[in-house]
PDB file of C-alpha atoms in Angstrom:
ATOM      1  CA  UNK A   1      44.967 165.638  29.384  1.00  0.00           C
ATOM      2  CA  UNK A   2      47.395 163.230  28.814  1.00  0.00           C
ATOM      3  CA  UNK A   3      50.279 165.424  30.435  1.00  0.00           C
ATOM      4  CA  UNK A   4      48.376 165.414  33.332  1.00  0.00           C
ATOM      5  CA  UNK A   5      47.773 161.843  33.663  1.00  0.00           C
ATOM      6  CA  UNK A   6      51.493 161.136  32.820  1.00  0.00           C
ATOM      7  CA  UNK A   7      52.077 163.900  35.566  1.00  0.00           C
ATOM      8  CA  UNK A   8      49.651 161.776  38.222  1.00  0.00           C
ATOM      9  CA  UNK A   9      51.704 158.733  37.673  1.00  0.00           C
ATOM     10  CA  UNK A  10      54.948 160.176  37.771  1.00  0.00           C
ATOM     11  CA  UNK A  11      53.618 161.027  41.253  1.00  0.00           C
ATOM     12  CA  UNK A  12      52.718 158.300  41.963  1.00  0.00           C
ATOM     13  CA  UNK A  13      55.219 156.371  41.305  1.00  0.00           C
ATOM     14  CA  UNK A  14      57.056 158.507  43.195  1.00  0.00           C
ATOM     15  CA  UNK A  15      55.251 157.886  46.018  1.00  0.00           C
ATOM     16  CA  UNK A  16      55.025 154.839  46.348  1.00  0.00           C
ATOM     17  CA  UNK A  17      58.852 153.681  46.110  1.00  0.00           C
ATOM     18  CA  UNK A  18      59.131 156.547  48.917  1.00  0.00           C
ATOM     19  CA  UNK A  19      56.788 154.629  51.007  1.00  0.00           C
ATOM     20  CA  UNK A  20      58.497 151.227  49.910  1.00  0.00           C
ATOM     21  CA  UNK A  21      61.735 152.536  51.142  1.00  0.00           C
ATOM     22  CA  UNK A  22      60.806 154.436  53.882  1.00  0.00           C
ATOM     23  CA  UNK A  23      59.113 150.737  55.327  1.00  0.00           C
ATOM     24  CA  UNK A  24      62.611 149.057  54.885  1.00  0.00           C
ATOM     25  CA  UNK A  25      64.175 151.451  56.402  1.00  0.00           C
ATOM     26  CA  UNK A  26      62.304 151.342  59.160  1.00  0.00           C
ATOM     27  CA  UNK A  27      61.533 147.449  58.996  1.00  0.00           C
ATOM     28  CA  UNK A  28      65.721 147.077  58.979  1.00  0.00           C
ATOM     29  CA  UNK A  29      65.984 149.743  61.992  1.00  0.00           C
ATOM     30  CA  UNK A  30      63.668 147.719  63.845  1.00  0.00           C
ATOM     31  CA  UNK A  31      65.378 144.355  63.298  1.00  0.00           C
ATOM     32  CA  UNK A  32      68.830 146.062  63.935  1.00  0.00           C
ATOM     33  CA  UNK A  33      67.580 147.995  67.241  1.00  0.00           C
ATOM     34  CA  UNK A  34      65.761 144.365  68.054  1.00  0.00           C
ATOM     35  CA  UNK A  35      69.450 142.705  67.672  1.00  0.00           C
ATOM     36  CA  UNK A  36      70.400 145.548  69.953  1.00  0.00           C
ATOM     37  CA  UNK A  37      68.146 145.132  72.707  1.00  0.00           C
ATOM     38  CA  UNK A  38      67.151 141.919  74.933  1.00  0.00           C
ATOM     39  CA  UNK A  39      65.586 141.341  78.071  1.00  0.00           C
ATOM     40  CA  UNK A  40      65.721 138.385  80.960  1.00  0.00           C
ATOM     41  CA  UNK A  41      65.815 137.367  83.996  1.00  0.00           C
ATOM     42  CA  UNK A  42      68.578 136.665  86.848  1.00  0.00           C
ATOM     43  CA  UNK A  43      69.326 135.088  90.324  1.00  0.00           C
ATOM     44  CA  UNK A  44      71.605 134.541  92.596  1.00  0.00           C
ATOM     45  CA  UNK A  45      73.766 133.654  95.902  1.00  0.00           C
ATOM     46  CA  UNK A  46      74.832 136.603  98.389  1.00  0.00           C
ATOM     47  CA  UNK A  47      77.220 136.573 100.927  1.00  0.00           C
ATOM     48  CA  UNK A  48      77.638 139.305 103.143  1.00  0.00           C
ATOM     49  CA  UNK A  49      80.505 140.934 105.492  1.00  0.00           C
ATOM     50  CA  UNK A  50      79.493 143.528 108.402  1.00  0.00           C
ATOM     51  CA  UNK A  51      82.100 145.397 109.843  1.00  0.00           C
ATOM     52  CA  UNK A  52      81.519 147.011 112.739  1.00  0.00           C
ATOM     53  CA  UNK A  53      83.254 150.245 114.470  1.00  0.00           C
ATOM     54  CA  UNK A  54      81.918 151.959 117.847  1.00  0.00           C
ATOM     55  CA  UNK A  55      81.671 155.607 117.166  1.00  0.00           C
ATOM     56  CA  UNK A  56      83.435 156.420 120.386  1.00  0.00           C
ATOM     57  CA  UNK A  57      86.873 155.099 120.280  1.00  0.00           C
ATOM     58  CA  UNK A  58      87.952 155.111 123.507  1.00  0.00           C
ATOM     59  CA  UNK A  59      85.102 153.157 124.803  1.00  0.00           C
ATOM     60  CA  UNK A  60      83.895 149.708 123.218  1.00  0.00           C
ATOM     61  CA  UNK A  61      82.528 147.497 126.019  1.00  0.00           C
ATOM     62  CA  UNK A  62      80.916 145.219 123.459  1.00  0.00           C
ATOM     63  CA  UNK A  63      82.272 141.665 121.358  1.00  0.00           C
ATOM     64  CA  UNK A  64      80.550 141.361 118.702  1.00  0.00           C
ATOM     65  CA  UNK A  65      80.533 137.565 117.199  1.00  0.00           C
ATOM     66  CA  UNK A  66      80.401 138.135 113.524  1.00  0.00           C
ATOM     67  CA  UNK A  67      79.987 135.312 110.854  1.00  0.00           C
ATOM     68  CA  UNK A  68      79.184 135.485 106.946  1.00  0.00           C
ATOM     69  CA  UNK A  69      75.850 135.273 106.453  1.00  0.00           C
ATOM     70  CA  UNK A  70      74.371 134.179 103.023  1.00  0.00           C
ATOM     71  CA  UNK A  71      71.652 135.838 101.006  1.00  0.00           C
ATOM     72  CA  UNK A  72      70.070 135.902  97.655  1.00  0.00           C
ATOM     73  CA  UNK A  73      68.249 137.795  95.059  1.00  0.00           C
ATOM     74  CA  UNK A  74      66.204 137.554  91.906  1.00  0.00           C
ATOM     75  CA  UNK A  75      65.411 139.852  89.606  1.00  0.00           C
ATOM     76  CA  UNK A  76      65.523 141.242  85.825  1.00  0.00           C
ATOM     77  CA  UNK A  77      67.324 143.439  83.681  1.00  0.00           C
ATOM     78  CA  UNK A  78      67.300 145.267  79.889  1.00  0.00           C
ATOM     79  CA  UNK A  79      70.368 144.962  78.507  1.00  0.00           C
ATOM     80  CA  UNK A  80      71.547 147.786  75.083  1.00  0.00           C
ATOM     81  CA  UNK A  81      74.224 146.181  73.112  1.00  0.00           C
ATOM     82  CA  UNK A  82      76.525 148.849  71.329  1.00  0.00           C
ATOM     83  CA  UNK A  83      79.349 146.469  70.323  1.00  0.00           C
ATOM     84  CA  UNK A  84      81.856 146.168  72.711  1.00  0.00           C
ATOM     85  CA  UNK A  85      79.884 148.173  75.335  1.00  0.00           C
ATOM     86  CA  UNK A  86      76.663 147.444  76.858  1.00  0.00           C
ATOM     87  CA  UNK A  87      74.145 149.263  79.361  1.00  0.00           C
ATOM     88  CA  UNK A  88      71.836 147.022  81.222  1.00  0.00           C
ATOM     89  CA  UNK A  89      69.760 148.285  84.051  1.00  0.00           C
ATOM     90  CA  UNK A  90      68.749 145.826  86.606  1.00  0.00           C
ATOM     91  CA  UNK A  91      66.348 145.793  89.499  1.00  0.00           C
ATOM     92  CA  UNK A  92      66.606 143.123  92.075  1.00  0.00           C
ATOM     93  CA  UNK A  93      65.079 141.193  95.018  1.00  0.00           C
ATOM     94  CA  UNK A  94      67.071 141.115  98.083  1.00  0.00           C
ATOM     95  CA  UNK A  95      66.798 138.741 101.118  1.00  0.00           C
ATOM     96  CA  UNK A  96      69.614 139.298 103.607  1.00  0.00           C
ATOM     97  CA  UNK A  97      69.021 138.840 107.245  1.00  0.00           C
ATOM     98  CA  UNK A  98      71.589 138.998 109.376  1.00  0.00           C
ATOM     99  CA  UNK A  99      71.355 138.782 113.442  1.00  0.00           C
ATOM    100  CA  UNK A 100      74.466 140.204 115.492  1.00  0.00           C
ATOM    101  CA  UNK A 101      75.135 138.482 118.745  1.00  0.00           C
ATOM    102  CA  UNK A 102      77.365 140.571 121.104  1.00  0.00           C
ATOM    103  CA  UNK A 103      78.916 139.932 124.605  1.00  0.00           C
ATOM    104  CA  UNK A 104      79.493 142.398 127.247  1.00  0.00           C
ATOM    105  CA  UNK A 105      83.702 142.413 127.019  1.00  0.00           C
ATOM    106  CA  UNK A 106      83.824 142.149 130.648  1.00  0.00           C
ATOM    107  CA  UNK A 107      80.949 138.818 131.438  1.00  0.00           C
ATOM    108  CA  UNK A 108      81.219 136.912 127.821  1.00  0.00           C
ATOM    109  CA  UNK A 109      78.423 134.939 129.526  1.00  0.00           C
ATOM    110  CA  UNK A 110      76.258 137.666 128.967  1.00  0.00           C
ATOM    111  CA  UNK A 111      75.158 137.803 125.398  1.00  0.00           C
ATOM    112  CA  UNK A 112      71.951 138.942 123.172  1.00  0.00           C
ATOM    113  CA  UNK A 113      71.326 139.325 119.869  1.00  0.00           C
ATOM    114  CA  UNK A 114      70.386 142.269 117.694  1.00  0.00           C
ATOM    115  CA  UNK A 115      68.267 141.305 114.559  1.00  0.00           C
ATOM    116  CA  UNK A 116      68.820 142.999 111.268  1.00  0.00           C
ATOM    117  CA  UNK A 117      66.716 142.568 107.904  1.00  0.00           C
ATOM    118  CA  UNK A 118      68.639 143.952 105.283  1.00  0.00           C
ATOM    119  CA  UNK A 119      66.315 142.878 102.848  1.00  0.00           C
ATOM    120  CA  UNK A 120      66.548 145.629  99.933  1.00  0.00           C
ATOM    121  CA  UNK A 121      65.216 146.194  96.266  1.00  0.00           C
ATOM    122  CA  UNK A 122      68.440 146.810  94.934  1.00  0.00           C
ATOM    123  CA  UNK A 123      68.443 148.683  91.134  1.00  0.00           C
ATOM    124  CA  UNK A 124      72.252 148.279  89.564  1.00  0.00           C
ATOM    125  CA  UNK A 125      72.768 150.276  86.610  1.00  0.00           C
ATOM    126  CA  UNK A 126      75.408 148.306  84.840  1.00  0.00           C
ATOM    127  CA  UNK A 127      77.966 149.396  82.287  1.00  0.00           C
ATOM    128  CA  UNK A 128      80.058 146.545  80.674  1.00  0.00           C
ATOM    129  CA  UNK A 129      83.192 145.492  78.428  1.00  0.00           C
ATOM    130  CA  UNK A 130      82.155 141.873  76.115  1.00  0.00           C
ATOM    131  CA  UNK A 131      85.490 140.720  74.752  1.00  0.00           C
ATOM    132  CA  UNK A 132      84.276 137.262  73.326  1.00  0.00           C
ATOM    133  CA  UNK A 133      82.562 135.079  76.086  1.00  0.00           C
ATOM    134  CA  UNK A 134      84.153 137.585  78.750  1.00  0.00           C
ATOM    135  CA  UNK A 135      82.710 140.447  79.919  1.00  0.00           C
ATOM    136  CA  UNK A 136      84.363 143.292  82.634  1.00  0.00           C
ATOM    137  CA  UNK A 137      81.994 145.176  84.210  1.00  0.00           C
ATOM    138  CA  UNK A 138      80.476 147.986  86.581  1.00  0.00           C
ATOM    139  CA  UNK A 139      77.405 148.952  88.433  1.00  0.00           C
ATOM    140  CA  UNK A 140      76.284 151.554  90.736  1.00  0.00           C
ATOM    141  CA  UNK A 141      73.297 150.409  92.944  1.00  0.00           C
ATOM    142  CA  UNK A 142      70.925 152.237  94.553  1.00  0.00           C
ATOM    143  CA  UNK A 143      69.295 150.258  97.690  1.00  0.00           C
ATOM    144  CA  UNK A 144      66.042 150.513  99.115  1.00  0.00           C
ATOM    145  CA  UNK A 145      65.181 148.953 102.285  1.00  0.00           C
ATOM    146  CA  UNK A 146      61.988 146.242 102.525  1.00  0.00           C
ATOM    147  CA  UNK A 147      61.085 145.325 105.501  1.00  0.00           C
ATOM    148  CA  UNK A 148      62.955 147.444 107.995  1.00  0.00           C
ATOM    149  CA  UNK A 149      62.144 150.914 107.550  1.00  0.00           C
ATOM    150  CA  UNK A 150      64.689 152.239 109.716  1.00  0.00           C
ATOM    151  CA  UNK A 151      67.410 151.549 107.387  1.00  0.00           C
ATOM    152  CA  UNK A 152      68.973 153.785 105.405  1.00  0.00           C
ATOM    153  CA  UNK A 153      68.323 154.077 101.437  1.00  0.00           C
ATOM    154  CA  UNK A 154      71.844 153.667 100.004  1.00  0.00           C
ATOM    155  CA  UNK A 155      73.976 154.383  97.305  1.00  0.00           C
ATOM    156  CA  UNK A 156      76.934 151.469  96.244  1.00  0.00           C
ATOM    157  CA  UNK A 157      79.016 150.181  93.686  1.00  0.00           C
ATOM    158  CA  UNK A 158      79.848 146.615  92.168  1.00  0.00           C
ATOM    159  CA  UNK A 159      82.621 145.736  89.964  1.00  0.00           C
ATOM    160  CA  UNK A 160      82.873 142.179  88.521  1.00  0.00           C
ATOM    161  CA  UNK A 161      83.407 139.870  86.023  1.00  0.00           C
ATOM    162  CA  UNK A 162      81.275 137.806  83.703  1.00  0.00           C
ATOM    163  CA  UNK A 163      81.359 135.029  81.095  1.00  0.00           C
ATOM    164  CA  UNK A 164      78.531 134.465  78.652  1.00  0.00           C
ATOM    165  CA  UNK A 165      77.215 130.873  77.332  1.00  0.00           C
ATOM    166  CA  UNK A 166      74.497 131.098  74.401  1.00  0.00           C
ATOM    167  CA  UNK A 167      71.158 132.432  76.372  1.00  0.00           C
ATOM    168  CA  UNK A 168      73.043 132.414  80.236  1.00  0.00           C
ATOM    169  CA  UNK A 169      75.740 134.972  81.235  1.00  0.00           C
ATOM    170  CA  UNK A 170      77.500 134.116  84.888  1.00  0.00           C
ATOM    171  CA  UNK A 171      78.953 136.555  86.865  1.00  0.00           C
ATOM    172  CA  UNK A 172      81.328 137.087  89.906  1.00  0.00           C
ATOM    173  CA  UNK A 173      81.101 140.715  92.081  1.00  0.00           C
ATOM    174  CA  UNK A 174      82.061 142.707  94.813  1.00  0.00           C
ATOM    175  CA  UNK A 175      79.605 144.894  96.139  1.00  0.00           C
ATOM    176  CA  UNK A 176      81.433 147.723  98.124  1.00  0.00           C
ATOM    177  CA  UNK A 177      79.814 148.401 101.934  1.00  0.00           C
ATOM    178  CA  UNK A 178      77.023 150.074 102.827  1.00  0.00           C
ATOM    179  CA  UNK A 179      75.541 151.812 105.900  1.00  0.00           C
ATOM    180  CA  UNK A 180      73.727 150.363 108.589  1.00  0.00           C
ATOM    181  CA  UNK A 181      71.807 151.454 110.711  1.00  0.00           C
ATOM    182  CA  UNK A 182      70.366 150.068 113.827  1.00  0.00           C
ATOM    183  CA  UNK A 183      69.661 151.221 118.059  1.00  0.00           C
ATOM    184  CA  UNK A 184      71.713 152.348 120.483  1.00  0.00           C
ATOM    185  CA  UNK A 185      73.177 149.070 122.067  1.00  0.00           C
ATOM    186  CA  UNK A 186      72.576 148.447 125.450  1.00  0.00           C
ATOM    187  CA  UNK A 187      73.602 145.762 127.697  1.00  0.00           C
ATOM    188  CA  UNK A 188      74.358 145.399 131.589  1.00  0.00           C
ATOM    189  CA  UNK A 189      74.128 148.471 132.305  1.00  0.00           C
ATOM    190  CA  UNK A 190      76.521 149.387 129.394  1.00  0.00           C
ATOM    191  CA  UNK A 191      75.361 151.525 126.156  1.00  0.00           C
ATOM    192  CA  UNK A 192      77.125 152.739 123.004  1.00  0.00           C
ATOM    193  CA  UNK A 193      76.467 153.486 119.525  1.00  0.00           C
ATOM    194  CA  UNK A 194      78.219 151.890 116.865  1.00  0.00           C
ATOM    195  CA  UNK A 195      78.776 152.662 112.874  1.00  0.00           C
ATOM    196  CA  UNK A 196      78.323 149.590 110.745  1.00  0.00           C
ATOM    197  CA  UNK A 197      78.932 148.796 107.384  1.00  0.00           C
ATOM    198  CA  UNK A 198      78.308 145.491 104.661  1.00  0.00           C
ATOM    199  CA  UNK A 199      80.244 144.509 101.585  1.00  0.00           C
ATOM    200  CA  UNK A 200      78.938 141.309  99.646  1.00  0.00           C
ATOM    201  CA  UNK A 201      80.109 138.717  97.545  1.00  0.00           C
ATOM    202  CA  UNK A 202      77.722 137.718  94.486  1.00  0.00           C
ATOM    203  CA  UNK A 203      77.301 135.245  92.038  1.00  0.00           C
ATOM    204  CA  UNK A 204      74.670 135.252  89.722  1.00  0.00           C
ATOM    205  CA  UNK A 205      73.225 133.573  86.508  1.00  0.00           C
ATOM    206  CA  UNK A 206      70.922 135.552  83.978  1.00  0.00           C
ATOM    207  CA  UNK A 207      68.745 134.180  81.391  1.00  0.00           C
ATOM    208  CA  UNK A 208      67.683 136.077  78.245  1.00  0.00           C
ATOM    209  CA  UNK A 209      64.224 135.719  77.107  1.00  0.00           C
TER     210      UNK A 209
END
């Protein structure tokens, strides 16, 4: 009898410094995977580029007057520390509208304006380099368009740089072009199709949580 009861606490005992260790081990893997992961939210200023090419060549009977046009988004983002590296997918508010005004080449006086919304949820999946304070960094986006259906989804990519201060990280990117879309042009009498592409400047601010 008392073999068995020496047995039972053996187990016991046993057991319950297996439990005890298995709860810091997963109370330490939670803090560590905590330190790993953060969440927050961003803004910022967008300024936009169209260029513009006719699809025909040999015949481009338009002027178009194009200006920077400025923009701006808000959004949030998950960011995975691994060290040196980081992951953070993003998913963004875009408001970017931007009206064309063209001439006929021939009777400058003779001008309208085509409007275009390129208002997008934008989701950048961002891969980074933190060296101290500084950060390198890259994102594919993949656009989806808001208000103007006729757009095209799109696929792009921003490269940047960043610099972190306590809870805000600022950053600085290029946003290669993507496609436009909008109707044929017509004007006097005069119609064409054209092929037009936007890059953007963008600086931002994010905020952990």
């Amino acid at each position: 009898m008392k073999n068995l009861y020496q047995i039972f606490n053996f187990g016991m005992k046993n057991l319950i410094s297996k439990f005890c260790y298995l709860f810091l081990f997963f109370h330490f893997s939670e803090q560590i995977i905590a330190q790993r992961l953060s969440y927050g939210i961003s803004a910022g200023v967008h300024v936009s580029n169209i260029n513009i090419q006719p699809l025909d060549l040999a015949y481009d009977p338009f002027i178009f007057n194009l200006k920077p046009q400025n923009g701006y988004h808000i959004g949030v983002y998950r960011r995975i520390g691994l060290g040196l590296i980081y992951f953070e997918p993003q998913c963004w508010f875009t408001y970017l509208n931007q009206p064309l005004n063209i001439s006929n080449r021939l009777d400058v006086d003779s001008t309208f304006q085509v409007p275009l919304d390129l208002s997008h949820i934008d989701f950048p999946v961002e891969f980074g380099l933190k060296i101290g304070p500084l950060t390198a960094l890259y994102a594919p986006v993949f656009s989806i368009p808001i208000f103007d259906i006729s757009q095209p989804s799109n696929w792009s990519n921003q490269f940047g740089i960043g610099l972190k201060l306590f809870r805000f990280q600022f950053s600085l990117r290029y946003q290669s072009p993507f496609d436009i879309r909008f109707s044929d042009i017509s004007l006097d009498n005069l119609e064409t199709n054209y092929r037009a592409q936007a890059s953007k400047i963008i600086v931002s601010i994010f905020m952990k949580i």
